[in-house]
Coordinates of C-alpha atoms in Angstrom, one line a residue:
M250 CA -17.4 26.8 17.4
E251 CA -13.7 27.5 16.7
K252 CA -13.0 27.7 12.9
N253 CA -10.1 25.9 11.4
L254 CA -8.9 26.5 7.8
N255 CA -5.8 24.2 8.0
R256 CA -5.8 22.6 4.5
N257 CA -4.8 19.2 5.8
I258 CA -7.6 19.2 8.4
R259 CA -10.1 20.4 5.8
G260 CA -8.9 17.8 3.3
V261 CA -9.3 14.9 5.7
K262 CA -12.7 16.3 6.7
H263 CA -14.0 15.3 3.3
Y264 CA -13.3 11.7 4.2
L265 CA -14.8 12.0 7.6
N266 CA -18.0 13.6 6.2
F267 CA -18.2 10.9 3.6
K268 CA -17.8 8.2 6.2
K269 CA -20.5 9.7 8.4
D270 CA -22.9 9.8 5.5
F271 CA -22.2 6.1 4.7
E272 CA -22.6 5.0 8.3
S273 CA -25.9 6.9 8.8
E274 CA -27.2 5.8 5.3
S275 CA -27.9 9.5 4.6
E276 CA -29.0 10.7 1.2
R277 CA -26.1 13.0 1.3
L278 CA -24.0 10.1 0.1
F279 CA -25.3 10.9 -3.4
D280 CA -23.2 14.1 -3.1
S281 CA -20.4 13.2 -0.7
L282 CA -19.1 10.1 -2.4
P283 CA -18.7 11.7 -5.9
L284 CA -17.2 14.8 -4.2
F285 CA -14.8 12.7 -2.2
Y286 CA -13.8 10.7 -5.3
R287 CA -13.2 13.9 -7.4
I288 CA -11.1 15.6 -4.7
M289 CA -9.1 12.5 -3.8
F290 CA -8.3 11.2 -7.2
L291 CA -9.0 13.7 -10.0
D292 CA -8.2 17.2 -8.9
Q293 CA -5.0 18.3 -10.5
P294 CA -2.1 19.0 -10.2
N295 CA -2.2 17.5 -6.7
P296 CA -5.0 15.0 -6.0
W297 CA -5.5 14.5 -2.3
I298 CA -4.6 10.8 -2.6
E299 CA -1.0 11.8 -2.9
Q300 CA -1.3 13.8 0.3
I301 CA -3.3 11.2 2.2
N302 CA -1.1 8.3 1.0
R303 CA 2.3 10.0 1.9
F304 CA 3.8 6.5 2.6
D305 CA 2.9 5.1 -0.9
F306 CA 1.0 2.1 0.5
L307 CA -0.4 -0.4 -2.0
R308 CA -4.1 -0.1 -2.3
L309 CA -6.3 -3.0 -3.2
A310 CA -10.1 -3.1 -3.6
V311 CA -11.8 -6.2 -2.2
V312 CA -14.8 -7.2 -4.3
S313 CA -17.0 -10.2 -4.9
S314 CA -15.6 -13.0 -6.9
D315 CA -18.5 -12.4 -9.3
F316 CA -17.2 -8.9 -10.0
N317 CA -16.1 -9.8 -13.5
N318 CA -19.5 -11.1 -14.5
F319 CA -22.7 -9.2 -15.2
Q320 CA -25.7 -10.4 -13.2
K321 CA -28.5 -12.1 -15.1
T322 CA -31.3 -9.8 -13.9
L323 CA -31.8 -6.4 -15.4
I324 CA -32.4 -3.1 -13.6
G325 CA -34.6 -1.4 -16.2
K326 CA -32.3 -1.3 -19.3
F327 CA -29.1 -2.0 -17.3
L328 CA -27.0 -5.1 -16.7
Y329 CA -24.9 -4.6 -13.6
K330 CA -22.0 -6.2 -11.8
K331 CA -22.0 -7.4 -8.2
I332 CA -19.5 -5.5 -6.0
E333 CA -20.3 -6.4 -2.4
V334 CA -18.6 -9.4 -0.8
I335 CA -21.1 -11.8 0.8
D336 CA -18.9 -14.8 1.3
K337 CA -15.4 -13.9 2.5
K338 CA -14.0 -17.0 0.8
K339 CA -15.2 -15.8 -2.5
I340 CA -13.3 -12.5 -3.2
L341 CA -11.2 -10.7 -5.7
E342 CA -8.5 -8.2 -4.8
I343 CA -7.7 -5.6 -7.5
K344 CA -5.8 -2.4 -7.7
L345 CA -7.9 0.6 -6.8
E346 CA -7.0 2.3 -10.1
D347 CA -8.3 -0.8 -12.0
F348 CA -11.5 -0.9 -9.9
F349 CA -12.4 2.7 -10.9
Q350 CA -11.9 1.9 -14.6
S351 CA -14.0 -1.3 -14.4
I352 CA -17.3 -1.4 -16.3
I353 CA -20.1 -1.7 -13.7
L354 CA -23.2 -1.0 -15.9
K355 CA -24.1 -1.6 -19.5
T356 CA -27.0 -1.4 -21.9
T357 CA -27.3 -2.0 -25.6
E358 CA -26.4 1.6 -26.1
Y359 CA -23.7 2.4 -23.5
S360 CA -21.3 1.0 -20.9
F361 CA -20.3 2.8 -17.8
T362 CA -17.2 2.5 -15.6
I363 CA -17.3 3.1 -11.9
Q364 CA -15.6 6.5 -12.4
E365 CA -18.2 7.5 -15.0
F366 CA -21.0 6.4 -12.8
L367 CA -19.7 8.6 -9.9
L368 CA -19.0 11.6 -12.1
M369 CA -22.3 11.4 -14.0
L370 CA -24.1 11.2 -10.7
A371 CA -22.2 14.3 -9.5
Y372 CA -22.9 16.2 -12.7
N373 CA -26.6 15.7 -12.7
G374 CA -27.6 17.8 -9.7
G375 CA -24.7 17.1 -7.3
L376 CA -21.5 19.1 -8.0
H377 CA -23.1 20.5 -11.2
M378 CA -26.7 20.8 -12.4
K379 CA -25.9 19.7 -16.0
P380 CA -23.4 17.2 -17.4
D381 CA -20.2 18.1 -19.4
K382 CA -20.9 18.7 -23.1
K383 CA -18.5 16.0 -24.2
D384 CA -20.5 13.3 -22.4
E385 CA -23.9 15.0 -22.5
D386 CA -25.8 12.3 -24.4
K387 CA -24.4 9.4 -22.3
S388 CA -24.9 11.3 -19.0
I389 CA -28.5 12.2 -19.9
Y390 CA -29.1 8.6 -20.7
I391 CA -28.0 7.3 -17.3
Y392 CA -29.8 10.1 -15.6
E393 CA -33.2 9.4 -17.2
N394 CA -33.0 5.6 -17.3
L395 CA -31.3 4.9 -14.0
F396 CA -31.0 7.8 -11.5
E397 CA -34.5 9.0 -11.9
K398 CA -36.2 5.6 -12.2
F399 CA -34.2 3.5 -9.7
P400 CA -32.9 5.8 -6.9
D401 CA -32.8 2.9 -4.4
F402 CA -30.7 0.7 -6.7
T403 CA -28.4 3.7 -7.3
F404 CA -28.0 4.2 -3.6
D405 CA -27.2 0.6 -2.9
L406 CA -24.6 0.7 -5.6
L407 CA -23.1 3.8 -4.0
K408 CA -23.0 2.0 -0.7
S409 CA -21.1 -0.9 -2.2
I410 CA -18.5 1.4 -3.7
S411 CA -18.3 3.4 -0.5
K412 CA -17.6 0.4 1.6
I413 CA -14.6 -0.5 -0.5
L414 CA -13.2 3.0 -0.3
L415 CA -13.7 3.3 3.4
E416 CA -11.9 0.0 4.1
I417 CA -8.9 1.5 2.3
F418 CA -9.1 5.0 3.7
D419 CA -9.6 3.9 7.3
E420 CA -6.1 2.5 7.0
F421 CA -4.7 5.8 5.5
H422 CA -6.4 7.8 8.3
S423 CA -4.8 5.6 10.9
L424 CA -1.4 6.4 9.3
L425 CA -2.1 10.1 9.4
V426 CA -2.6 10.0 13.1
G427 CA 0.7 8.2 13.8
D428 CA 0.1 4.4 13.5
N429 CA 3.5 2.7 12.8
N430 CA 2.3 -0.9 12.7
G431 CA 2.8 -3.3 9.9
H432 CA -0.1 -3.5 7.5
S433 CA -1.3 -6.5 5.5
P434 CA -5.1 -6.0 5.2
N435 CA -5.8 -7.9 2.0
S436 CA -6.5 -11.5 2.8
N437 CA -5.2 -12.9 -0.6
F438 CA -1.8 -11.4 0.1
Q439 CA -1.3 -12.2 3.8
A440 CA 1.8 -14.1 5.0
M441 CA 1.2 -17.4 6.9
I442 CA 2.1 -18.3 10.5
A443 CA 0.6 -21.8 10.3
K444 CA 0.3 -24.4 7.5
D445 CA -1.5 -27.7 7.4
G446 CA -2.5 -27.3 11.1
K447 CA 1.1 -26.7 12.3
I448 CA 2.6 -23.5 13.6
L449 CA 5.6 -22.5 11.4
D450 CA 8.9 -21.4 12.8
G451 CA 8.5 -18.0 11.2
I452 CA 6.2 -15.9 9.1
Y453 CA 6.1 -17.5 5.7
F454 CA 5.9 -15.1 2.7
K455 CA 4.9 -16.5 -0.7
R456 CA 2.9 -14.1 -2.9
A457 CA 2.3 -12.1 0.3
F458 CA 3.4 -8.8 1.6
M459 CA 3.5 -6.6 4.7
Q460 CA 4.1 -2.8 4.6
F461 CA 5.3 -0.4 7.2
P462 CA 5.2 3.4 7.2
V463 CA 8.5 5.2 7.3
R464 CA 8.4 8.9 8.2
Q465 CA 10.8 11.5 6.8
K466 CA 13.8 12.4 9.0
K467 CA 16.3 14.9 7.7
N468 CA 20.0 14.2 8.1
K469 CA 19.2 10.7 9.3
G470 CA 20.2 7.5 7.6
I471 CA 18.3 4.2 7.9
R472 CA 19.3 0.8 9.3
I473 CA 17.2 -2.3 8.5
S474 CA 17.8 -5.6 10.2
L475 CA 16.0 -8.9 9.3
F476 CA 16.1 -12.3 10.9
I477 CA 15.3 -14.4 7.8
K478 CA 15.4 -17.8 6.2
L479 CA 16.0 -18.1 2.5
L480 CA 15.4 -21.4 0.6
S481 CA 17.7 -23.3 -1.6
S482 CA 14.6 -24.6 -3.4
N483 CA 13.8 -21.1 -4.7
K484 CA 15.4 -20.8 -8.2
S485 CA 14.0 -17.4 -9.0
E486 CA 16.3 -14.9 -10.6
K487 CA 14.7 -12.2 -8.4
N488 CA 13.2 -13.5 -5.2
H489 CA 12.0 -10.2 -3.7
I490 CA 12.6 -9.9 0.0
L491 CA 12.3 -6.2 1.0
W492 CA 12.1 -2.8 -0.6
Y493 CA 12.1 0.7 0.9
G494 CA 11.2 3.9 -0.9
H495 CA 8.4 5.8 -2.5
R496 CA 7.4 5.4 -6.2
L497 CA 7.0 9.1 -6.6
D498 CA 10.3 10.0 -4.9
K499 CA 13.5 8.7 -6.6
E500 CA 15.8 10.3 -4.0
L501 CA 16.3 7.2 -2.0
S502 CA 15.4 3.5 -2.3
I503 CA 16.7 0.2 -1.1
G504 CA 15.9 -3.2 -2.6
I505 CA 17.0 -6.7 -1.3
Y506 CA 16.4 -9.8 -3.3
Q507 CA 17.8 -13.3 -3.7
S508 CA 19.1 -14.7 -6.9
K509 CA 19.7 -18.4 -6.3
N510 CA 22.9 -18.4 -4.2
K511 CA 23.4 -14.7 -4.2
L512 CA 21.9 -11.9 -2.1
I513 CA 21.6 -8.6 -4.0
F514 CA 21.2 -5.1 -2.6
H515 CA 20.1 -2.4 -4.9
I516 CA 20.5 1.1 -3.5
S517 CA 19.0 4.2 -5.2
D518 CA 19.6 3.0 -8.8
S519 CA 23.3 3.8 -8.4
K520 CA 24.9 1.0 -6.2
T521 CA 24.6 -2.7 -6.3
I522 CA 26.1 -5.0 -3.6
V523 CA 26.3 -8.8 -4.1
L524 CA 26.9 -11.4 -1.3
D525 CA 27.3 -15.1 -1.7
I526 CA 24.9 -16.9 0.7
K527 CA 25.2 -20.5 -0.4
E528 CA 26.2 -21.6 3.1
L529 CA 23.3 -19.7 4.7
L530 CA 20.4 -21.1 2.8
D531 CA 17.7 -23.1 4.6
D532 CA 18.7 -21.7 8.0
Y533 CA 17.8 -18.4 9.8
F534 CA 20.4 -15.6 9.7
L535 CA 20.5 -12.0 10.7
L536 CA 20.8 -9.6 7.8
E537 CA 21.6 -5.9 8.2
I538 CA 21.9 -3.0 5.7
C539 CA 22.7 0.4 7.1
L540 CA 22.7 3.5 5.0
Y541 CA 24.5 6.4 6.8
P542 CA 23.7 10.1 6.4
N543 CA 27.1 10.6 4.7
G544 CA 26.2 8.0 2.1
K545 CA 28.3 5.1 3.5
I546 CA 26.6 1.7 3.2
S547 CA 27.3 -1.2 5.5
V548 CA 26.1 -4.7 5.0
A549 CA 26.4 -7.4 7.7
I550 CA 25.5 -11.0 8.2
N551 CA 25.0 -12.4 11.7
E552 CA 26.3 -9.2 13.2
N553 CA 29.6 -9.3 11.2
L554 CA 30.4 -6.7 8.6
K555 CA 30.7 -8.1 5.1
K556 CA 30.7 -5.1 2.7
V557 CA 31.2 -1.3 2.8
E558 CA 30.3 0.9 -0.1
D559 CA 29.7 4.6 -0.7
L560 CA 26.9 6.5 -2.5
N561 CA 29.2 9.5 -2.6
K562 CA 26.3 11.8 -1.5
N563 CA 24.5 12.7 1.7
V564 CA 21.1 11.0 2.3
S565 CA 18.1 11.5 4.5
I566 CA 15.2 9.2 5.3
I567 CA 12.2 10.0 3.1
D568 CA 8.5 9.5 3.5
G569 CA 7.8 6.0 2.1
K570 CA 7.2 2.4 3.0
I571 CA 9.2 -0.7 3.8
I572 CA 7.5 -3.6 2.2
L573 CA 8.3 -7.2 2.8
G574 CA 7.6 -9.9 0.2
T575 CA 7.2 -7.8 -2.9
N576 CA 8.6 -4.8 -4.9
L577 CA 7.3 -1.3 -4.4
N578 CA 4.6 -1.8 -7.1
G579 CA 3.4 -5.1 -5.6
T580 CA 3.9 -6.9 -8.9
L581 CA 6.8 -9.2 -8.2
F582 CA 6.9 -11.4 -5.1
G583 CA 9.3 -13.5 -3.1
E584 CA 9.4 -16.6 -0.9
F585 CA 11.1 -16.8 2.5
Y586 CA 10.5 -17.0 6.2
E587 CA 11.0 -14.1 8.6
Q588 CA 11.0 -13.8 12.4
M589 CA 12.0 -10.2 13.0
I590 CA 12.4 -6.8 11.4
A591 CA 14.0 -3.8 13.1
I592 CA 13.8 -0.4 11.4
Q593 CA 16.1 2.3 12.9
S594 CA 17.3 5.7 12.1
I595 CA 21.0 6.5 12.5
D596 CA 22.4 10.0 12.9
K597 CA 25.7 11.7 12.0
L598 CA 27.2 10.6 15.3
N599 CA 26.4 6.9 14.3
Q600 CA 23.8 6.6 17.0
T601 CA 20.8 4.4 16.2
R602 CA 17.2 5.0 17.3
N603 CA 14.3 2.6 16.9
L604 CA 11.6 3.5 14.5
R605 CA 9.8 0.1 14.4
V606 CA 10.6 -3.4 15.8
Y607 CA 8.3 -6.2 14.7
G608 CA 8.7 -9.9 15.5
L609 CA 7.2 -13.1 16.6
K610 CA 8.7 -12.6 20.1
K611 CA 9.0 -9.5 22.2
M612 CA 12.5 -8.0 21.7
N613 CA 14.5 -5.4 23.6
I614 CA 16.6 -3.6 21.0
Q615 CA 18.5 -0.7 22.5
S616 CA 20.0 2.4 20.9
K617 CA 23.6 1.8 20.0
H618 CA 26.7 3.5 18.6
I619 CA 27.4 1.8 15.3
P620 CA 30.1 3.3 13.0
Y621 CA 30.0 2.3 9.4
N622 CA 33.3 0.4 9.5
I623 CA 32.9 -1.5 12.9
I624 CA 33.3 -5.2 12.3
K625 CA 31.1 -6.5 15.2
R626 CA 27.7 -5.0 14.8
E627 CA 25.1 -5.5 17.5
T628 CA 21.4 -5.3 16.7

């Protein structure tokens, strides 16, 4: 068999081995899950999660709605929380970082987070034969009172944790092999296409988001077009519509939000553009922002140029995400209707090229020559 020491392939192989062990219900899961967790999240200075998640996608763990409550029955000395979802109508969605720091087991002497549970399992015969000195008493306690006495329960708990991680990392793996589709996997944050039994005239975002991968392209700018309806009834000071960027890369970002009768564009923490949209509210309109490689910024409404600004520096498309409906952190949301988004690159000769077109209807958007100062701007 041909050997391959490519570090990216080897890194992803940890995920594939872990997935194989889960699907076959192999006892190797006792080792492969803790190893996967340590490599992906804890190894410094570059945990693999930063490599796998190059597009900075939001990650939410889907757990049982009972997750915040300990079960009434004991496993030996241990109270435990229910993770696995039985009824899809009864779920919680929490940030993956918070999931790992959640207490999953407790006794009268100790409590254990999911991270501690995984690492103490690893350091009692998996990655190491003995626990770290600083947690030695606690680690020996869970080893003697849970791992040795209740291996089947321990394995079931591992499977529940594994299922959550695989649901998230299956998505990351699809991105690594070139998937450009919009992603909105978490049911509590999905936009609506129907309401009260009726099909809506657009995709309705309210405490919902959809995220798209954007791949790095040197010496190329980015053009984003949206066919959108904003509501006069929304009185929020920051009704978040769209953000592009990466939370760990401050080189380039674009934010668009509504503030009552104003539409505000925030570019790379250095430029703000404000348009009056009072006459456009409650009807669909075509919105465009184009950031050119030379730093010129063009904003258009209904294919007519409205504003030109300049960042006074050259820019290139960075690895990141375009996210509709919320900010880059997924903490602040917006309300609006959307029918189409077109994401294009634009080169130094002002020629566009489609990166991703997504809409309710099939669209034929062609490459075009669009200088920054042209008044009539076709999509």
